[in-house]
Amino acid sequence: QKEVEQNSGPLSVPEGAIASLNCTYSDRGSQSFFWYRQYSGKSPELIMSIYSNGDKEDGRFTAQLNKASQYVSLLIRDSQPSDSATYLCAVNRDSNYQLIWGAGTKLIIKP
Amino acid sequence: DADVTQTPRNRITKTGKRIMLECSQTKGHDRMYWYRQDPGLGLRLIYYSFDVKDINKGEISDGYSVSRQAQAKFSLSLESAIPNQTALYFCATSDSGSHLETQYFGPGTRLLVL
């Protein structure tokens, strides 16, 4: 079992709909969680970070964390074609602050 | 100007050659990282440095070495390049004093080993 798992996709979502991306992790001691967006051939850029159970909203993006079930989700409302990218989930496992990365989910927003 | 820069952006080399990838940052961060990315495998940590005198191996350090010349500079060397080191390489930085310690990435170096 990988430490951080994501469905590789591609996940195809119509423009204007809600895109839901999921990530599960294996280490119950994980403390903080990150969603990065990566366009093809470009570097990852931070979308959201979360460390407390529940929801965290930033514009069209909502991160949801459930530590009991060991998953973190990213919701993108009113999806736009510019949201088409690969979304990487990263988990901070311990005080060493090494991030453990999922392989990413490719999201395609269809006009 | 970009906060994290990498040189070169693209490099083609031959098997057995020694090459160096360089990373510089103006963010004032103390921690720096080198990752490689291969299709379908996500980001894998090669080396990381928490300060100038602290260098640590990541999960795939074999065949690589690093040098932290200053707080702002972190170089990655391939002592004798081999074709399976063909990948996209990213440098990243983070600030140990920040709350969630987000990592910020450079633009990447695309390396092809023939």
PDB file of C-alpha atoms in Angstrom:
ATOM      1  CA  GLN A   1       0.000   0.000   0.000  1.00  0.00           C
ATOM      2  CA  LYS A   2       1.338   3.389  -0.977  1.00  0.00           C
ATOM      3  CA  GLU A   3       1.584   5.950   1.800  1.00  0.00           C
ATOM      4  CA  VAL A   4      -0.434   8.518  -0.130  1.00  0.00           C
ATOM      5  CA  GLU A   5      -2.864   7.311  -2.757  1.00  0.00           C
ATOM      6  CA  GLN A   6      -4.744   9.173  -5.441  1.00  0.00           C
ATOM      7  CA  ASN A   7      -6.774   7.986  -8.381  1.00  0.00           C
ATOM      8  CA  SER A   8      -4.619   8.746 -11.418  1.00  0.00           C
ATOM      9  CA  GLY A   9      -7.625   9.653 -13.570  1.00  0.00           C
ATOM     10  CA  PRO A  10      -8.172  11.274 -15.885  1.00  0.00           C
ATOM     11  CA  LEU A  11     -11.220  12.730 -14.186  1.00  0.00           C
ATOM     12  CA  SER A  12     -13.423  14.466 -16.719  1.00  0.00           C
ATOM     13  CA  VAL A  13     -15.832  17.160 -15.450  1.00  0.00           C
ATOM     14  CA  PRO A  14     -18.097  19.499 -17.430  1.00  0.00           C
ATOM     15  CA  GLU A  15     -17.378  23.206 -17.231  1.00  0.00           C
ATOM     16  CA  GLY A  16     -19.293  24.813 -14.387  1.00  0.00           C
ATOM     17  CA  ALA A  17     -19.681  21.594 -12.420  1.00  0.00           C
ATOM     18  CA  ILE A  18     -17.994  20.585  -9.153  1.00  0.00           C
ATOM     19  CA  ALA A  19     -14.777  18.600  -9.431  1.00  0.00           C
ATOM     20  CA  SER A  20     -14.041  16.309  -6.495  1.00  0.00           C
ATOM     21  CA  LEU A  21     -10.528  14.999  -5.967  1.00  0.00           C
ATOM     22  CA  ASN A  22      -9.674  12.486  -3.255  1.00  0.00           C
ATOM     23  CA  CYS A  23      -6.534  11.419  -1.441  1.00  0.00           C
ATOM     24  CA  THR A  24      -6.027   8.759   1.217  1.00  0.00           C
ATOM     25  CA  TYR A  25      -3.017   8.339   3.466  1.00  0.00           C
ATOM     26  CA  SER A  26      -1.759   5.483   5.599  1.00  0.00           C
ATOM     27  CA  ASP A  27       0.049   7.138   8.529  1.00  0.00           C
ATOM     28  CA  ARG A  28      -2.385   8.121  11.287  1.00  0.00           C
ATOM     29  CA  GLY A  29       0.247  10.448  12.733  1.00  0.00           C
ATOM     30  CA  SER A  30       0.165  12.712   9.681  1.00  0.00           C
ATOM     31  CA  GLN A  31      -0.238  16.303  10.695  1.00  0.00           C
ATOM     32  CA  SER A  32      -0.695  18.589   7.723  1.00  0.00           C
ATOM     33  CA  PHE A  33      -1.971  18.170   4.213  1.00  0.00           C
ATOM     34  CA  PHE A  34      -1.444  20.016   0.974  1.00  0.00           C
ATOM     35  CA  TRP A  35      -3.000  20.207  -2.466  1.00  0.00           C
ATOM     36  CA  TYR A  36      -0.785  21.347  -5.322  1.00  0.00           C
ATOM     37  CA  ARG A  37      -1.756  21.992  -8.921  1.00  0.00           C
ATOM     38  CA  GLN A  38       0.673  21.154 -11.716  1.00  0.00           C
ATOM     39  CA  TYR A  39       0.206  22.115 -15.326  1.00  0.00           C
ATOM     40  CA  SER A  40       1.930  19.909 -17.870  1.00  0.00           C
ATOM     41  CA  GLY A  41       5.680  20.575 -17.908  1.00  0.00           C
ATOM     42  CA  LYS A  42       5.420  23.160 -15.132  1.00  0.00           C
ATOM     43  CA  SER A  43       6.250  23.136 -11.444  1.00  0.00           C
ATOM     44  CA  PRO A  44       3.736  22.339  -8.701  1.00  0.00           C
ATOM     45  CA  GLU A  45       2.031  25.318  -7.076  1.00  0.00           C
ATOM     46  CA  LEU A  46       0.175  25.313  -3.778  1.00  0.00           C
ATOM     47  CA  ILE A  47      -3.623  25.469  -3.934  1.00  0.00           C
ATOM     48  CA  MET A  48      -4.657  24.689  -0.374  1.00  0.00           C
ATOM     49  CA  SER A  49      -3.194  23.528   2.913  1.00  0.00           C
ATOM     50  CA  ILE A  50      -5.124  22.118   5.877  1.00  0.00           C
ATOM     51  CA  TYR A  51      -4.287  20.629   9.266  1.00  0.00           C
ATOM     52  CA  SER A  52      -7.580  20.568  11.203  1.00  0.00           C
ATOM     53  CA  ASN A  53     -10.507  18.224  10.657  1.00  0.00           C
ATOM     54  CA  GLY A  54     -13.304  19.761   8.669  1.00  0.00           C
ATOM     55  CA  ASP A  55     -13.526  22.072   5.706  1.00  0.00           C
ATOM     56  CA  LYS A  56     -11.357  24.962   4.627  1.00  0.00           C
ATOM     57  CA  GLU A  57     -12.565  27.231   1.856  1.00  0.00           C
ATOM     58  CA  ASP A  58     -10.616  29.586  -0.391  1.00  0.00           C
ATOM     59  CA  GLY A  59     -12.549  31.039  -3.282  1.00  0.00           C
ATOM     60  CA  ARG A  60     -13.732  28.218  -5.541  1.00  0.00           C
ATOM     61  CA  PHE A  61     -11.614  25.679  -3.686  1.00  0.00           C
ATOM     62  CA  THR A  62     -12.557  23.700  -0.567  1.00  0.00           C
ATOM     63  CA  ALA A  63     -10.270  21.256   1.183  1.00  0.00           C
ATOM     64  CA  GLN A  64     -11.897  18.634   3.407  1.00  0.00           C
ATOM     65  CA  LEU A  65      -9.943  16.663   6.004  1.00  0.00           C
ATOM     66  CA  ASN A  66     -11.139  13.588   7.874  1.00  0.00           C
ATOM     67  CA  LYS A  67      -8.346  12.227  10.051  1.00  0.00           C
ATOM     68  CA  ALA A  68     -10.451   9.372  11.438  1.00  0.00           C
ATOM     69  CA  SER A  69     -11.004   8.014   7.931  1.00  0.00           C
ATOM     70  CA  GLN A  70      -7.570   9.164   6.745  1.00  0.00           C
ATOM     71  CA  TYR A  71      -8.614  11.059   3.688  1.00  0.00           C
ATOM     72  CA  VAL A  72      -8.365  14.564   2.376  1.00  0.00           C
ATOM     73  CA  SER A  73     -10.414  15.922  -0.514  1.00  0.00           C
ATOM     74  CA  LEU A  74     -10.321  18.945  -2.777  1.00  0.00           C
ATOM     75  CA  LEU A  75     -13.515  20.346  -4.239  1.00  0.00           C
ATOM     76  CA  ILE A  76     -13.404  22.804  -7.111  1.00  0.00           C
ATOM     77  CA  ARG A  77     -16.677  24.649  -7.665  1.00  0.00           C
ATOM     78  CA  ASP A  78     -17.676  26.227 -10.983  1.00  0.00           C
ATOM     79  CA  SER A  79     -14.902  24.336 -12.766  1.00  0.00           C
ATOM     80  CA  GLN A  80     -13.161  26.212 -15.548  1.00  0.00           C
ATOM     81  CA  PRO A  81     -11.071  24.880 -18.463  1.00  0.00           C
ATOM     82  CA  SER A  82      -8.073  26.567 -16.809  1.00  0.00           C
ATOM     83  CA  ASP A  83      -8.498  24.152 -13.882  1.00  0.00           C
ATOM     84  CA  SER A  84      -7.419  21.313 -16.179  1.00  0.00           C
ATOM     85  CA  ALA A  85      -4.180  20.085 -14.624  1.00  0.00           C
ATOM     86  CA  THR A  86      -2.751  17.349 -12.450  1.00  0.00           C
ATOM     87  CA  TYR A  87      -3.532  17.755  -8.755  1.00  0.00           C
ATOM     88  CA  LEU A  88      -0.975  16.450  -6.286  1.00  0.00           C
ATOM     89  CA  CYS A  89      -1.784  15.558  -2.699  1.00  0.00           C
ATOM     90  CA  ALA A  90       1.066  15.819  -0.170  1.00  0.00           C
ATOM     91  CA  VAL A  91       1.123  14.793   3.471  1.00  0.00           C
ATOM     92  CA  ASN A  92       3.474  15.966   6.205  1.00  0.00           C
ATOM     93  CA  ARG A  93       4.111  12.843   8.174  1.00  0.00           C
ATOM     94  CA  ASP A  94       6.299  13.962  11.014  1.00  0.00           C
ATOM     95  CA  SER A  95       8.321  16.731  12.582  1.00  0.00           C
ATOM     96  CA  ASN A  96      11.002  16.241   9.948  1.00  0.00           C
ATOM     97  CA  TYR A  97       8.691  18.060   7.569  1.00  0.00           C
ATOM     98  CA  GLN A  98       9.304  15.688   4.734  1.00  0.00           C
ATOM     99  CA  LEU A  99       6.329  15.662   2.450  1.00  0.00           C
ATOM    100  CA  ILE A 100       5.028  12.364   1.147  1.00  0.00           C
ATOM    101  CA  TRP A 101       3.491  12.822  -2.290  1.00  0.00           C
ATOM    102  CA  GLY A 102       0.725  11.090  -4.128  1.00  0.00           C
ATOM    103  CA  ALA A 103       1.184  10.394  -7.829  1.00  0.00           C
ATOM    104  CA  GLY A 104      -1.496  12.931  -8.752  1.00  0.00           C
ATOM    105  CA  THR A 105      -4.918  12.992 -10.364  1.00  0.00           C
ATOM    106  CA  LYS A 106      -5.271  14.378 -13.863  1.00  0.00           C
ATOM    107  CA  LEU A 107      -8.347  16.612 -14.126  1.00  0.00           C
ATOM    108  CA  ILE A 108      -9.901  17.572 -17.440  1.00  0.00           C
ATOM    109  CA  ILE A 109     -12.592  20.256 -17.565  1.00  0.00           C
ATOM    110  CA  LYS A 110     -14.648  19.960 -20.735  1.00  0.00           C
ATOM    111  CA  PRO A 111     -16.121  23.177 -22.187  1.00  0.00           C
TER     112      PRO A 111
ATOM    113  CA  ASP B   1      12.006  37.847 -10.723  1.00  0.00           C
ATOM    114  CA  ALA B   2      11.360  34.249  -9.737  1.00  0.00           C
ATOM    115  CA  ASP B   3      11.934  33.407  -6.062  1.00  0.00           C
ATOM    116  CA  VAL B   4      13.377  29.951  -6.826  1.00  0.00           C
ATOM    117  CA  THR B   5      15.488  29.563  -9.939  1.00  0.00           C
ATOM    118  CA  GLN B   6      17.046  26.507 -11.501  1.00  0.00           C
ATOM    119  CA  THR B   7      19.786  26.230 -14.102  1.00  0.00           C
ATOM    120  CA  PRO B   8      19.930  24.853 -16.661  1.00  0.00           C
ATOM    121  CA  ARG B   9      16.277  24.509 -17.662  1.00  0.00           C
ATOM    122  CA  ASN B  10      17.055  21.777 -20.151  1.00  0.00           C
ATOM    123  CA  ARG B  11      20.065  19.526 -20.445  1.00  0.00           C
ATOM    124  CA  ILE B  12      21.061  16.689 -22.742  1.00  0.00           C
ATOM    125  CA  THR B  13      24.048  14.620 -21.700  1.00  0.00           C
ATOM    126  CA  LYS B  14      25.642  11.273 -22.415  1.00  0.00           C
ATOM    127  CA  THR B  15      25.936   8.218 -20.235  1.00  0.00           C
ATOM    128  CA  GLY B  16      28.894   8.449 -17.873  1.00  0.00           C
ATOM    129  CA  LYS B  17      29.130  12.219 -17.858  1.00  0.00           C
ATOM    130  CA  ARG B  18      29.118  14.240 -14.637  1.00  0.00           C
ATOM    131  CA  ILE B  19      26.602  17.040 -14.540  1.00  0.00           C
ATOM    132  CA  MET B  20      25.451  19.598 -12.009  1.00  0.00           C
ATOM    133  CA  LEU B  21      22.049  21.164 -11.589  1.00  0.00           C
ATOM    134  CA  GLU B  22      21.893  24.387  -9.643  1.00  0.00           C
ATOM    135  CA  CYS B  23      19.208  25.971  -7.520  1.00  0.00           C
ATOM    136  CA  SER B  24      19.094  29.466  -6.049  1.00  0.00           C
ATOM    137  CA  GLN B  25      16.442  31.137  -3.950  1.00  0.00           C
ATOM    138  CA  THR B  26      15.711  34.669  -2.806  1.00  0.00           C
ATOM    139  CA  LYS B  27      12.919  33.699  -0.393  1.00  0.00           C
ATOM    140  CA  GLY B  28      15.225  33.591   2.617  1.00  0.00           C
ATOM    141  CA  HIS B  29      14.117  30.045   3.413  1.00  0.00           C
ATOM    142  CA  ASP B  30      16.388  27.773   5.421  1.00  0.00           C
ATOM    143  CA  ARG B  31      15.258  24.430   4.005  1.00  0.00           C
ATOM    144  CA  MET B  32      15.884  23.219   0.473  1.00  0.00           C
ATOM    145  CA  TYR B  33      14.983  20.024  -1.386  1.00  0.00           C
ATOM    146  CA  TRP B  34      15.729  18.197  -4.607  1.00  0.00           C
ATOM    147  CA  TYR B  35      13.036  16.042  -6.217  1.00  0.00           C
ATOM    148  CA  ARG B  36      12.734  14.106  -9.418  1.00  0.00           C
ATOM    149  CA  GLN B  37       9.487  13.489 -11.219  1.00  0.00           C
ATOM    150  CA  ASP B  38       8.800  10.647 -13.590  1.00  0.00           C
ATOM    151  CA  PRO B  39       5.505  10.101 -15.409  1.00  0.00           C
ATOM    152  CA  GLY B  40       3.011   8.281 -13.190  1.00  0.00           C
ATOM    153  CA  LEU B  41       5.312   8.223 -10.173  1.00  0.00           C
ATOM    154  CA  GLY B  42       4.797  11.625  -8.651  1.00  0.00           C
ATOM    155  CA  LEU B  43       7.562  13.484  -6.866  1.00  0.00           C
ATOM    156  CA  ARG B  44      10.355  11.554  -5.219  1.00  0.00           C
ATOM    157  CA  LEU B  45      12.779  13.136  -2.769  1.00  0.00           C
ATOM    158  CA  ILE B  46      16.469  12.836  -3.621  1.00  0.00           C
ATOM    159  CA  TYR B  47      18.146  14.973  -0.940  1.00  0.00           C
ATOM    160  CA  TYR B  48      17.137  17.670   1.484  1.00  0.00           C
ATOM    161  CA  SER B  49      18.958  20.234   3.578  1.00  0.00           C
ATOM    162  CA  PHE B  50      17.576  21.910   6.679  1.00  0.00           C
ATOM    163  CA  ASP B  51      20.458  24.379   6.883  1.00  0.00           C
ATOM    164  CA  VAL B  52      23.915  24.881   5.399  1.00  0.00           C
ATOM    165  CA  LYS B  53      25.516  22.251   7.622  1.00  0.00           C
ATOM    166  CA  ASP B  54      22.678  19.725   7.434  1.00  0.00           C
ATOM    167  CA  ILE B  55      22.350  17.396   4.429  1.00  0.00           C
ATOM    168  CA  ASN B  56      20.075  14.358   4.397  1.00  0.00           C
ATOM    169  CA  LYS B  57      19.370  11.574   1.950  1.00  0.00           C
ATOM    170  CA  GLY B  58      15.899  11.153   0.595  1.00  0.00           C
ATOM    171  CA  GLU B  59      14.296   7.996  -0.716  1.00  0.00           C
ATOM    172  CA  ILE B  60      16.295   7.817  -3.983  1.00  0.00           C
ATOM    173  CA  SER B  61      19.739   9.302  -3.281  1.00  0.00           C
ATOM    174  CA  ASP B  62      21.839   6.604  -4.992  1.00  0.00           C
ATOM    175  CA  GLY B  63      23.758   8.040  -7.935  1.00  0.00           C
ATOM    176  CA  TYR B  64      23.321  11.618  -6.743  1.00  0.00           C
ATOM    177  CA  SER B  65      25.206  14.019  -4.497  1.00  0.00           C
ATOM    178  CA  VAL B  66      24.454  17.522  -3.279  1.00  0.00           C
ATOM    179  CA  SER B  67      26.192  20.619  -2.004  1.00  0.00           C
ATOM    180  CA  ARG B  68      24.685  23.432   0.047  1.00  0.00           C
ATOM    181  CA  GLN B  69      27.093  26.233  -0.757  1.00  0.00           C
ATOM    182  CA  ALA B  70      25.117  28.887   1.084  1.00  0.00           C
ATOM    183  CA  GLN B  71      21.659  29.271   2.549  1.00  0.00           C
ATOM    184  CA  ALA B  72      20.426  30.390  -0.858  1.00  0.00           C
ATOM    185  CA  LYS B  73      22.148  27.778  -3.026  1.00  0.00           C
ATOM    186  CA  PHE B  74      21.697  24.021  -3.288  1.00  0.00           C
ATOM    187  CA  SER B  75      23.288  22.017  -6.106  1.00  0.00           C
ATOM    188  CA  LEU B  76      22.572  18.493  -7.281  1.00  0.00           C
ATOM    189  CA  SER B  77      25.236  16.436  -9.042  1.00  0.00           C
ATOM    190  CA  LEU B  78      24.961  13.271 -11.055  1.00  0.00           C
ATOM    191  CA  GLU B  79      28.424  11.754 -10.734  1.00  0.00           C
ATOM    192  CA  SER B  80      28.088   9.408 -13.698  1.00  0.00           C
ATOM    193  CA  ALA B  81      24.812   9.914 -15.509  1.00  0.00           C
ATOM    194  CA  ILE B  82      22.798   6.912 -16.683  1.00  0.00           C
ATOM    195  CA  PRO B  83      19.708   6.810 -18.926  1.00  0.00           C
ATOM    196  CA  ASN B  84      17.270   5.986 -16.106  1.00  0.00           C
ATOM    197  CA  GLN B  85      18.151   9.347 -14.548  1.00  0.00           C
ATOM    198  CA  THR B  86      16.275  10.965 -17.393  1.00  0.00           C
ATOM    199  CA  ALA B  87      13.550  12.905 -15.595  1.00  0.00           C
ATOM    200  CA  LEU B  88      12.219  16.307 -14.598  1.00  0.00           C
ATOM    201  CA  TYR B  89      14.119  17.661 -11.586  1.00  0.00           C
ATOM    202  CA  PHE B  90      12.686  20.190  -9.174  1.00  0.00           C
ATOM    203  CA  CYS B  91      14.256  22.210  -6.419  1.00  0.00           C
ATOM    204  CA  ALA B  92      12.009  23.381  -3.593  1.00  0.00           C
ATOM    205  CA  THR B  93      12.353  25.547  -0.496  1.00  0.00           C
ATOM    206  CA  SER B  94      10.484  25.963   2.759  1.00  0.00           C
ATOM    207  CA  ASP B  95      10.653  28.111   5.868  1.00  0.00           C
ATOM    208  CA  SER B  96      10.965  26.160   9.109  1.00  0.00           C
ATOM    209  CA  GLY B  97       9.508  29.118  10.997  1.00  0.00           C
ATOM    210  CA  SER B  98       6.222  29.143   9.128  1.00  0.00           C
ATOM    211  CA  HIS B  99       3.073  27.466  10.405  1.00  0.00           C
ATOM    212  CA  LEU B 100       2.454  24.743   7.839  1.00  0.00           C
ATOM    213  CA  GLU B 101       5.821  25.016   6.093  1.00  0.00           C
ATOM    214  CA  THR B 102       4.660  25.102   2.506  1.00  0.00           C
ATOM    215  CA  GLN B 103       7.189  24.034  -0.084  1.00  0.00           C
ATOM    216  CA  TYR B 104       7.799  26.366  -3.029  1.00  0.00           C
ATOM    217  CA  PHE B 105       9.143  24.992  -6.267  1.00  0.00           C
ATOM    218  CA  GLY B 106      11.545  26.165  -8.924  1.00  0.00           C
ATOM    219  CA  PRO B 107      10.616  25.879 -12.622  1.00  0.00           C
ATOM    220  CA  GLY B 108      12.358  22.536 -13.046  1.00  0.00           C
ATOM    221  CA  THR B 109      15.207  21.121 -15.115  1.00  0.00           C
ATOM    222  CA  ARG B 110      14.402  18.637 -17.851  1.00  0.00           C
ATOM    223  CA  LEU B 111      17.306  16.184 -18.118  1.00  0.00           C
ATOM    224  CA  LEU B 112      17.837  13.681 -20.913  1.00  0.00           C
ATOM    225  CA  VAL B 113      20.630  11.121 -20.557  1.00  0.00           C
ATOM    226  CA  LEU B 114      21.495   9.385 -23.811  1.00  0.00           C
TER     227      LEU B 114
END
